[in-house]
Short mmCIF file of C-alpha atoms and ligand atoms in Angstrom, two decimals:
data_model
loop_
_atom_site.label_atom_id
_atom_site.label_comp_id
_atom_site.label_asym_id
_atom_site.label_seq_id
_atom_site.Cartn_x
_atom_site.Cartn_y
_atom_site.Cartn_z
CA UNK A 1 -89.40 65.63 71.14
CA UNK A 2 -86.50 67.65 69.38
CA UNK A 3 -85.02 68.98 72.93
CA UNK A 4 -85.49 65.35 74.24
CA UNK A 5 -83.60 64.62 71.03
CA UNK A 6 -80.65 66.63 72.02
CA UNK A 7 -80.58 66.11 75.59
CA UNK A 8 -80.03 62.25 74.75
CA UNK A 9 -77.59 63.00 72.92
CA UNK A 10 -76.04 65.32 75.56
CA UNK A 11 -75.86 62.85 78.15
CA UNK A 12 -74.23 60.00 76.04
CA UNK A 13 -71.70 62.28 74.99
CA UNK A 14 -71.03 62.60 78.60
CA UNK A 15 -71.63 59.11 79.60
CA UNK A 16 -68.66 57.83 76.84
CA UNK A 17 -66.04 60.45 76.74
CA UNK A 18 -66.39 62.26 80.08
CA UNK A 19 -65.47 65.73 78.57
CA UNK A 20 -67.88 67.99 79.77
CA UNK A 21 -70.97 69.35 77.56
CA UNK A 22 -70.29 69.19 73.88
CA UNK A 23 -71.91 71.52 70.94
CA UNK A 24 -74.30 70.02 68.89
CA UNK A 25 -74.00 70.32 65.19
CA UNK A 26 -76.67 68.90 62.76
CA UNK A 27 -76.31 68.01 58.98
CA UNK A 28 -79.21 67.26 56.52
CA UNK A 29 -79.69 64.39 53.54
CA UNK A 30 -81.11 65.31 50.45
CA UNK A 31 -83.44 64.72 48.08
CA UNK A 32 -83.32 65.21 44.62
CA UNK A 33 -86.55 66.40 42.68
CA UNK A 34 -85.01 66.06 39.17
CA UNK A 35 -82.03 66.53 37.38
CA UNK A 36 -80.85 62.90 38.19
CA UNK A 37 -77.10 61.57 37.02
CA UNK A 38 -76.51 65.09 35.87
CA UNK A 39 -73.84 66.36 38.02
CA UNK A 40 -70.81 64.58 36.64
CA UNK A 41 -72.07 65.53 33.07
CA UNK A 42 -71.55 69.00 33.28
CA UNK A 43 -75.35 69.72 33.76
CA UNK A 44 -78.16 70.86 35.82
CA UNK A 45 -79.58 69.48 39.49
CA UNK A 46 -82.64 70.72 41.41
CA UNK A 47 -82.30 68.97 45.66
CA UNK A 48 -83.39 70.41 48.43
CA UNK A 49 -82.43 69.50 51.72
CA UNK A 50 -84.89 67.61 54.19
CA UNK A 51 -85.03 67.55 57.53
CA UNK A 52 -83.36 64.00 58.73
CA UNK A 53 -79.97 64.05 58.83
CA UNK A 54 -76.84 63.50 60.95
CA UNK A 55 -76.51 65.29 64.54
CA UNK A 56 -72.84 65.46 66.31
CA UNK A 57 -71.96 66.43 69.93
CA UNK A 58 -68.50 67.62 69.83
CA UNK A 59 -65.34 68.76 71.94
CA UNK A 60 -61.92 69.69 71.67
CA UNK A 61 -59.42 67.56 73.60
CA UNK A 62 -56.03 68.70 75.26
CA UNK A 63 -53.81 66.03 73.04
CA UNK A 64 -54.31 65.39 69.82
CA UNK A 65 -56.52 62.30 69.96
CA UNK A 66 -59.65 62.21 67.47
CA UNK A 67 -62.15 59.72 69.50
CA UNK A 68 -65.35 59.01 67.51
CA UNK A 69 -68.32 57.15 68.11
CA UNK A 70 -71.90 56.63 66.18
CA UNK A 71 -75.04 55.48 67.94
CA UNK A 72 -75.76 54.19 64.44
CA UNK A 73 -73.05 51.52 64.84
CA UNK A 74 -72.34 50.88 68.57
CA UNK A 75 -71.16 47.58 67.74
CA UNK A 76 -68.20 49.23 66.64
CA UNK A 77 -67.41 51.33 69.94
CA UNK A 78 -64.78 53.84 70.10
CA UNK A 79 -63.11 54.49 66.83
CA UNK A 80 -59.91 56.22 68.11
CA UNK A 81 -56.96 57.74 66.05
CA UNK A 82 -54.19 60.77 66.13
CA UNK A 83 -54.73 63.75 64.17
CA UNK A 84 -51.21 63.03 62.59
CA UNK A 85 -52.12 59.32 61.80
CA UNK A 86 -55.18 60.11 59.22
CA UNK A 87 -55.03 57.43 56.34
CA UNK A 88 -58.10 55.39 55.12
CA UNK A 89 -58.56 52.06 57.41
CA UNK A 90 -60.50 49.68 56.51
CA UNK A 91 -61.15 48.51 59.98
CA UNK A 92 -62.49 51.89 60.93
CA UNK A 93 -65.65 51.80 58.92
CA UNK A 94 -67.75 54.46 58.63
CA UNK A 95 -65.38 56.32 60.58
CA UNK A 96 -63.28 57.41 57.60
CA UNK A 97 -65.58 60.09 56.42
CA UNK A 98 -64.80 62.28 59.37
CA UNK A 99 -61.07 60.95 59.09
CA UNK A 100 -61.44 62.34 55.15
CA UNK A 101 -62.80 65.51 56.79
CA UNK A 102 -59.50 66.22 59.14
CA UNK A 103 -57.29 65.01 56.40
CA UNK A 104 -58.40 67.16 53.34
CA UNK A 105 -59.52 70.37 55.75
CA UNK A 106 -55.45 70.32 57.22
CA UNK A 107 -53.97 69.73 54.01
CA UNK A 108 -56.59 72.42 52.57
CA UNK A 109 -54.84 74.56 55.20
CA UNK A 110 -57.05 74.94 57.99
CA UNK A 111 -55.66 74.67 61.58
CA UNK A 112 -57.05 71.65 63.67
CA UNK A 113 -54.79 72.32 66.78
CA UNK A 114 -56.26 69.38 68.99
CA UNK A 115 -57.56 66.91 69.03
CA UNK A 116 -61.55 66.05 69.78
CA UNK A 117 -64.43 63.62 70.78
CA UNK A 118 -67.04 63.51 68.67
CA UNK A 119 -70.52 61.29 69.14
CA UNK A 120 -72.73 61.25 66.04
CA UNK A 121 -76.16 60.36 65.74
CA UNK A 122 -77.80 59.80 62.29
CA UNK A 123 -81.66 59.68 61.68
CA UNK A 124 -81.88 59.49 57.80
CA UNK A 125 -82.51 55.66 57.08
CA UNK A 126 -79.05 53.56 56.39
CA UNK A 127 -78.26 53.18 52.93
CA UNK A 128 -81.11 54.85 51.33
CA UNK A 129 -79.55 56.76 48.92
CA UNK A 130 -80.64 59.96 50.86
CA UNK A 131 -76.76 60.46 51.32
CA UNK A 132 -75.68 60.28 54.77
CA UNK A 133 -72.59 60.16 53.87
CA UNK A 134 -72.51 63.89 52.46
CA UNK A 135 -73.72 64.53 55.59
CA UNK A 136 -71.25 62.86 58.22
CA UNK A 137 -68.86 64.92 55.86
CA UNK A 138 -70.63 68.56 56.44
CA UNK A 139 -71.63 68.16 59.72
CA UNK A 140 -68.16 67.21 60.17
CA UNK A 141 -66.71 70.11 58.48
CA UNK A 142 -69.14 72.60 60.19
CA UNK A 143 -68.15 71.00 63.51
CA UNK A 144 -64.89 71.47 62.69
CA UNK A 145 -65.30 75.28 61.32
CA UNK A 146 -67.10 76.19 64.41
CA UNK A 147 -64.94 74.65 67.17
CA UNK A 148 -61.95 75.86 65.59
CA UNK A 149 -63.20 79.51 64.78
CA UNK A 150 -61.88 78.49 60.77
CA UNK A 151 -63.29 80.78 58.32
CA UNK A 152 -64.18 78.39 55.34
CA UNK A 153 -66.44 79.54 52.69
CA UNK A 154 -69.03 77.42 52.54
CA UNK A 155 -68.56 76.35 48.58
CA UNK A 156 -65.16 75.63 49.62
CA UNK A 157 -66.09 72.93 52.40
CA UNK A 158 -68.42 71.34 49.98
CA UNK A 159 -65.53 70.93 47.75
CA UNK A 160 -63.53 69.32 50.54
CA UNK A 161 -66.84 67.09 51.19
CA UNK A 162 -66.33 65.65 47.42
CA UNK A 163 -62.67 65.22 47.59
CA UNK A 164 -63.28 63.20 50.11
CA UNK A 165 -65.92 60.90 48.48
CA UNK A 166 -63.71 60.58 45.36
CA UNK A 167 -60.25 60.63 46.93
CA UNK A 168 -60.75 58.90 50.48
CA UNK A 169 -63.75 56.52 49.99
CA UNK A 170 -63.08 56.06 46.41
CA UNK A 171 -66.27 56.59 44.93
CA UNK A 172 -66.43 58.52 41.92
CA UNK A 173 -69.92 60.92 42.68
CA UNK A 174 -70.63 64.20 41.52
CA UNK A 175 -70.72 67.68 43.64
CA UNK A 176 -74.68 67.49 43.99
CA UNK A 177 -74.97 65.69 47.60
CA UNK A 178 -72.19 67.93 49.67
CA UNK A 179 -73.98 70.70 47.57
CA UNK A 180 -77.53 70.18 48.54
CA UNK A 181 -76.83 69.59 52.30
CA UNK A 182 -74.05 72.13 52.62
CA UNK A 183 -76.22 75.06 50.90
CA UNK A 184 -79.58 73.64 51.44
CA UNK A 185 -82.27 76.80 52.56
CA UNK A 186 -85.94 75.79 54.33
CA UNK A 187 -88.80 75.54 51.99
CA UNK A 188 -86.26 75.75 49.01
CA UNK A 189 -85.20 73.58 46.30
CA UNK A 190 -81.54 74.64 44.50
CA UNK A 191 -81.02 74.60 41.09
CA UNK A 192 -77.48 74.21 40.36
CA UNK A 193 -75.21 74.48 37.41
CA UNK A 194 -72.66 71.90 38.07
CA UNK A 195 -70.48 73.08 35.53
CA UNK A 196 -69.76 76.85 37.23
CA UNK A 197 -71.63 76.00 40.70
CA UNK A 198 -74.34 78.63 39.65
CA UNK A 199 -77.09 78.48 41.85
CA UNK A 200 -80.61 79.74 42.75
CA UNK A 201 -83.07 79.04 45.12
CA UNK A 202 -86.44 78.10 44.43
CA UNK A 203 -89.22 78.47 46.30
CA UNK A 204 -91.13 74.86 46.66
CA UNK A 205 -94.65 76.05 47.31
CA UNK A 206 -97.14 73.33 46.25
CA UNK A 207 -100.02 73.98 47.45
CA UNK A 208 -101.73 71.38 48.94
CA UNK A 209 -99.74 68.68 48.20
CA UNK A 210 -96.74 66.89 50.10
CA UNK A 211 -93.40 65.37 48.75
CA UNK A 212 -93.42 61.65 49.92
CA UNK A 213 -90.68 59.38 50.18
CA UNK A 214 -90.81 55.99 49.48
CA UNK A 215 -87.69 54.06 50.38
CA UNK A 216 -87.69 50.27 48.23
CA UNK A 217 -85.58 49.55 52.06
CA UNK A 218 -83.07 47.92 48.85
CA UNK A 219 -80.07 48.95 50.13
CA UNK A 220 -78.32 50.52 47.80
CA UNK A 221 -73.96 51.16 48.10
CA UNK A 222 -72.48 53.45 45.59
CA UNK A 223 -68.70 51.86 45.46
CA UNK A 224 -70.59 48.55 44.64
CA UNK A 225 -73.02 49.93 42.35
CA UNK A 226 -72.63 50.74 38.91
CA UNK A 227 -72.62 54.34 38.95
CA UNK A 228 -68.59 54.04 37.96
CA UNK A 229 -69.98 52.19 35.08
CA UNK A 230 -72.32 54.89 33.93
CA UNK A 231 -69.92 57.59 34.18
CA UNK A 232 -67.38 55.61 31.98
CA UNK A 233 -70.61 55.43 28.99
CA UNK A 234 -70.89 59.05 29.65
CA UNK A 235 -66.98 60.23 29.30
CA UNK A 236 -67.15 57.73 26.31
CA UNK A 237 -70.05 59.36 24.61
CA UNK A 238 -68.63 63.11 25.34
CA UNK A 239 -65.41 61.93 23.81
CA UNK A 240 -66.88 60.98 20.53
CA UNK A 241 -69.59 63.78 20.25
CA UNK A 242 -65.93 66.36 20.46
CA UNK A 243 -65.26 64.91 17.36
CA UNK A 244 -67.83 66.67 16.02
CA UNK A 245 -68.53 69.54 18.44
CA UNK A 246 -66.68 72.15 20.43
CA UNK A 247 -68.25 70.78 23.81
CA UNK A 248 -66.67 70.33 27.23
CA UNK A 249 -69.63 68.63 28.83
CA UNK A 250 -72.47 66.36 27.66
CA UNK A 251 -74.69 69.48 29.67
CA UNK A 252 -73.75 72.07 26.82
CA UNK A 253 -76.01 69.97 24.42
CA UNK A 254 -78.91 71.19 23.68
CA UNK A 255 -81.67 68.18 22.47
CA UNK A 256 -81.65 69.50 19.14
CA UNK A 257 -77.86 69.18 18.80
CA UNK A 258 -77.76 65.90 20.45
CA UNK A 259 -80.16 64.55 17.82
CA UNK A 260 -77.76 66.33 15.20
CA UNK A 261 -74.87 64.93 16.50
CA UNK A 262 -75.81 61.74 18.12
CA UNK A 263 -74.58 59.29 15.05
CA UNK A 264 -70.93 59.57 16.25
CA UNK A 265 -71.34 57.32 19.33
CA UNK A 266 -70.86 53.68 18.16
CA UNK A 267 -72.74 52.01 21.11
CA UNK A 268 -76.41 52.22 20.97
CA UNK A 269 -76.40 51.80 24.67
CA UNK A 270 -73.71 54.60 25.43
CA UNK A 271 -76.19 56.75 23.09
CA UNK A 272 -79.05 56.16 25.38
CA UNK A 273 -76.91 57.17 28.08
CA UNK A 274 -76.13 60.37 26.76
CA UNK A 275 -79.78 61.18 25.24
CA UNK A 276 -80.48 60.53 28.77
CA UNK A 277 -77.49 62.91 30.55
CA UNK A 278 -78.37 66.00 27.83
CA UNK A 279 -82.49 65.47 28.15
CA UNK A 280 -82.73 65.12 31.86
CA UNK A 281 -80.69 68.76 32.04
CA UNK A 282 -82.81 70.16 29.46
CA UNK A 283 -86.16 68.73 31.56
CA UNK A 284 -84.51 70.36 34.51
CA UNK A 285 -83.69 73.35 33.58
CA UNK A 286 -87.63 73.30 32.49
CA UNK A 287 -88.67 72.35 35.70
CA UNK A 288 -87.29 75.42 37.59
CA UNK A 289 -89.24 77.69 35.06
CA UNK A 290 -92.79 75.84 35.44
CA UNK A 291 -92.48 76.05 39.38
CA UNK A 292 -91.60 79.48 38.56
CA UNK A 293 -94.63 80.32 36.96
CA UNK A 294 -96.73 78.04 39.39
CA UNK A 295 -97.46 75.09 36.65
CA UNK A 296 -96.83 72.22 39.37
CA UNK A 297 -98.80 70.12 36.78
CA UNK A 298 -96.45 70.57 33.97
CA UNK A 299 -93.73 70.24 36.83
CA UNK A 300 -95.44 66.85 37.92
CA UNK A 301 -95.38 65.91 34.03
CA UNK A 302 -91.33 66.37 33.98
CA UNK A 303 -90.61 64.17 36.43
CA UNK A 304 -92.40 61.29 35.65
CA UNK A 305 -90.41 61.99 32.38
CA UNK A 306 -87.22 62.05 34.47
CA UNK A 307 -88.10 58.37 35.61
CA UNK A 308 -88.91 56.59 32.25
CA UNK A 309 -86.03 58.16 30.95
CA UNK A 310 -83.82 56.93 33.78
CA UNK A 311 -85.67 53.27 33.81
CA UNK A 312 -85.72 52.82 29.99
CA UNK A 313 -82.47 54.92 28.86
CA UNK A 314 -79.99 55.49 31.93
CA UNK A 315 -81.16 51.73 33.59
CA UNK A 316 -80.68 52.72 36.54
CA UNK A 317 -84.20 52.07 38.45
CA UNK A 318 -84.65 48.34 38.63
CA UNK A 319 -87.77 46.59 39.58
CA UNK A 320 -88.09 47.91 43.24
CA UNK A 321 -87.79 51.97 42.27
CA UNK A 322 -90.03 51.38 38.89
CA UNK A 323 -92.71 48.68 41.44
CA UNK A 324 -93.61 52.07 43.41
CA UNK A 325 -93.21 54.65 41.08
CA UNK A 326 -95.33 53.06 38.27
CA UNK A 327 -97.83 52.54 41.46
CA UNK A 328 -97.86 56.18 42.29
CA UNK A 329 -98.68 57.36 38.99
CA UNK A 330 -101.55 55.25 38.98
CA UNK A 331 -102.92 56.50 42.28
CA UNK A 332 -105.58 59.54 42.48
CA UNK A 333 -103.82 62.72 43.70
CA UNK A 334 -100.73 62.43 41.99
CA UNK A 335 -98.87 64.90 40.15
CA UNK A 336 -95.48 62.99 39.58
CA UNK A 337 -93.22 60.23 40.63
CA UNK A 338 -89.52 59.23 39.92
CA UNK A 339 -86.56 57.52 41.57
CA UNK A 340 -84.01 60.28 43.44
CA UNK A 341 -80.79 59.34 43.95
CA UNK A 342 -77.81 57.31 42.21
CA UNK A 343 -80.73 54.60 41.88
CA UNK A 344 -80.12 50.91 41.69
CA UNK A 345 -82.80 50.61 44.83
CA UNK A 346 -82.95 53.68 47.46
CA UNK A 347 -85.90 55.66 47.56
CA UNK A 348 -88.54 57.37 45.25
CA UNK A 349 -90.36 60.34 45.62
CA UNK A 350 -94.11 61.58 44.67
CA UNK A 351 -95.94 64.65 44.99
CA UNK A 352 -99.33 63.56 46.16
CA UNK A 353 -102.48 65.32 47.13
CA UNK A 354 -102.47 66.15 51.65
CA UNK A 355 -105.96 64.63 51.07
CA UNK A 356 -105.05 61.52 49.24
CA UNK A 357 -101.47 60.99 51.75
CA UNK A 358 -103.14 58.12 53.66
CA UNK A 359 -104.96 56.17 50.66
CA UNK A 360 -101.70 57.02 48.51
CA UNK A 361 -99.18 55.24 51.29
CA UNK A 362 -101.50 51.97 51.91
CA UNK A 363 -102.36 51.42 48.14
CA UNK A 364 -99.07 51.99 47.17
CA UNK A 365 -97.12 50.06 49.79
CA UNK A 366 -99.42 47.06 49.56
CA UNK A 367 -99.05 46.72 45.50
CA UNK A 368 -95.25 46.97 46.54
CA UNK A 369 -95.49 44.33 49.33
CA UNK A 370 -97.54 41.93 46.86
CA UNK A 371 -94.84 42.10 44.22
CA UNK A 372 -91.12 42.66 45.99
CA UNK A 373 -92.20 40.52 48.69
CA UNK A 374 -91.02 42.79 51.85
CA UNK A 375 -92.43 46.33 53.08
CA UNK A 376 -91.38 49.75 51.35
CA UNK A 377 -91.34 52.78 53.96
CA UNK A 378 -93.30 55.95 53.57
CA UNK A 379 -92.42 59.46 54.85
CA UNK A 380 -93.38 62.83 54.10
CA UNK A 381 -90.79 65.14 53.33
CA UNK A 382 -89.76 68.14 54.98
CA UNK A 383 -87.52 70.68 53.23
CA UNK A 384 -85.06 72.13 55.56
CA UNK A 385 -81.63 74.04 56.14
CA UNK A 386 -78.16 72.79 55.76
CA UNK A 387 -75.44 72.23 58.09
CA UNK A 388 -75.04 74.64 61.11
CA UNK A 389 -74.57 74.87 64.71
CA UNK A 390 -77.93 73.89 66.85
CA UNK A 391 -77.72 76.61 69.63
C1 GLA B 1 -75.40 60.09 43.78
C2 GLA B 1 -74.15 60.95 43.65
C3 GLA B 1 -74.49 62.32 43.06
C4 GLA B 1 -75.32 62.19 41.78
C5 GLA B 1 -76.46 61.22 41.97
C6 GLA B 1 -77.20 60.93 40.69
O1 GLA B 1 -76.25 60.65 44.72
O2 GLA B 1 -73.53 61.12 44.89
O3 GLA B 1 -73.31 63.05 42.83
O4 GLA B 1 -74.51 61.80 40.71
O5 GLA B 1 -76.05 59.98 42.51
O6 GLA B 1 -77.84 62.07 40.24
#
């Protein structure tokens, strides 16, 4: 299946740019297990990497051409531009995240001598929050390390994958996406510290259970969602606590200083947001140390936490995320369930019994179909590496 895989995508690299045999490079999406809307605060994250993601065939060229092309969108054909013409075009759709790539990994230095042609192929589902846009950026910028024998570090090109998210595409996100699927390790979760880009791996060993997806296939778009929105509350809510505290970051706060401190916010609603941004690091943090010492019920418990506090505080679930995750917690087999993900639709995740997979994906996806009125998708989750070469 997986050599089949690449030898399709061999042969329509040849058939379009007729350039000889490219290398294939392969980037993963994420999920998130907890430790949701904490990135930009300052605070804690727990992803792993899974094992859909974004392949790309790639060559160098003699002139200085950058030819691209996505089996995702072959309505769109040939995007083709010159490595000294890379602005943001509109017309050039979801070609610009490469484009970001060339721009921000020259000015960052790096020496892209030619041109190249470049066919992508992308397996995670479109627009389920399971960012495929972090990874057209990596496997970009691993493409680009390897062809070019650049010696990045690999923190670094993450970096370069956020600047271009916030600088080229415009949307504000934090560094947990390029993060996860640029340092992402098989069978691991990572807890971060998104304040000093500390990090561990974890070890996600749950015995006999699986991590299921479930995608509310409600497309979700970051630049049109209001994620900008939430960050404002949040900046708004650290501002006012510093009246009061020495903080830099709403993730320095422990719960009992929040609760101390908390009367200085005006808005009752930018106070939910923060109770939510200091107790979802807190619950985090937590997390790591009950997987640690095996507890994957206490674990499960913290993530359905995650969810209520992300439906009722954060609102940022809406019906389709809190339609199957208040159906997986009902199911037999379960040990948690939230949304992952910026929110606002995408998908939800659920550790569920191996034995109870098959009951858990029809019960759950026909209370879904009765309610929202069109299918939810189902997959179980594999954790696997980050970007590389596929040799
Ligand atoms: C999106 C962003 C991340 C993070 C999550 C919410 O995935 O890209 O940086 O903020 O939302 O946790």
């Amino acid at each position: 299946m997986y050599q089949q895989l690449l030898q399709t995508l061999q042969s329509s690299f040849h058939d379009l740019f007729h350039n000889g045999e490219g290398r294939i490079f392969f980037a993963p999406g994420r999920i998130n297990l907890i430790g949701e809307h904490t990135d930009y605060n300052g605070g804690h994250v727990f992803p792993c990497a899974i094992t859909f993601g974004t392949y790309a065939v790639a060559k160098q060229r003699e002139d200085n051409l950058v030819r691209l092309y996505s089996m995702n969108f072959e309505d769109k054909g040939i995007i083709e531009f010159s490595l000294d013409e890379l602005e943001y075009n509109k017309k050039h759709d979801w070609a610009n995240y490469p484009k970001g790539m060339l721009k921000f990994m020259k000015e960052a230095g790096f020496s892209i001598a030619t041109g190249v042609d470049v066919l992508y192929y992308g397996n995670i589902p479109n627009g389920a929050g399971l960012s495929s846009s972090a990874s057209i950026e990596l496997v970009t910028g691993v493409m680009l390390e390897k062809l070019f024998k650049l010696t990045i570090d690999r923190i670094e090109l993450v970096k370069i994958g956020k600047k271009v998210e916030n600088e080229f595409i415009g949307v504000n996100s934090g560094i947990m996406d390029q993060f996860a699927i640029g340092m992402g390790k098989e069978g691991n979760g990572i807890l971060l510290d998104c304040q000093t880009l500390a990090y561990e791996y974890a070890p996600i060993e749950l015995d006999n259970k699986k991590i299921i997806i479930m995608n509310t296939n409600k497309r979700r778009e970051l630049a049109d969602s209001k994620y900008n929105e939430r960050r404002d509350e949040c900046e708004q809510a650290l501002t006012e606590l510093q009246s009061v505290v020495n903080i830099q970051s709403l993730g320095e706060l422990s719960e009992e200083e929040f609760e101390v401190n908390k009367h200085v916010i005006a808005s009752p609603v930018v106070q939910k947001r923060a109770k939510h941004a200091v107790y979802e690091n807190q619950r985090t943090i937590k997390a790591l140390q009950e997987l640690k010492l095996g507890d994957i019920a206490a674990f499960g418990l913290l993530v359905n936490q995650s969810h209520i506090s992300l439906r009722d505080d954060y609102e940022v679930t809406g019906i389709e995320l809190d339609t199957l995750v208040e159906a997986a917690w009902e199911q037999p087999g379960v040990t948690g369930a939230r949304m992952t993900g910026a929110g606002f639709g995408g998908c939800a995740i659920a550790i569920v019994d191996t034995d109870q997979v098959d009951s858990f994906i029809k019960s759950v996806g026909d209370t879904y179909k009765d309610k929202i009125g069109y299918d939810a998708t189902f997959y179980v989750a594999s954790i696997g590496n980050g970007a590389q070469e596929i040799i």
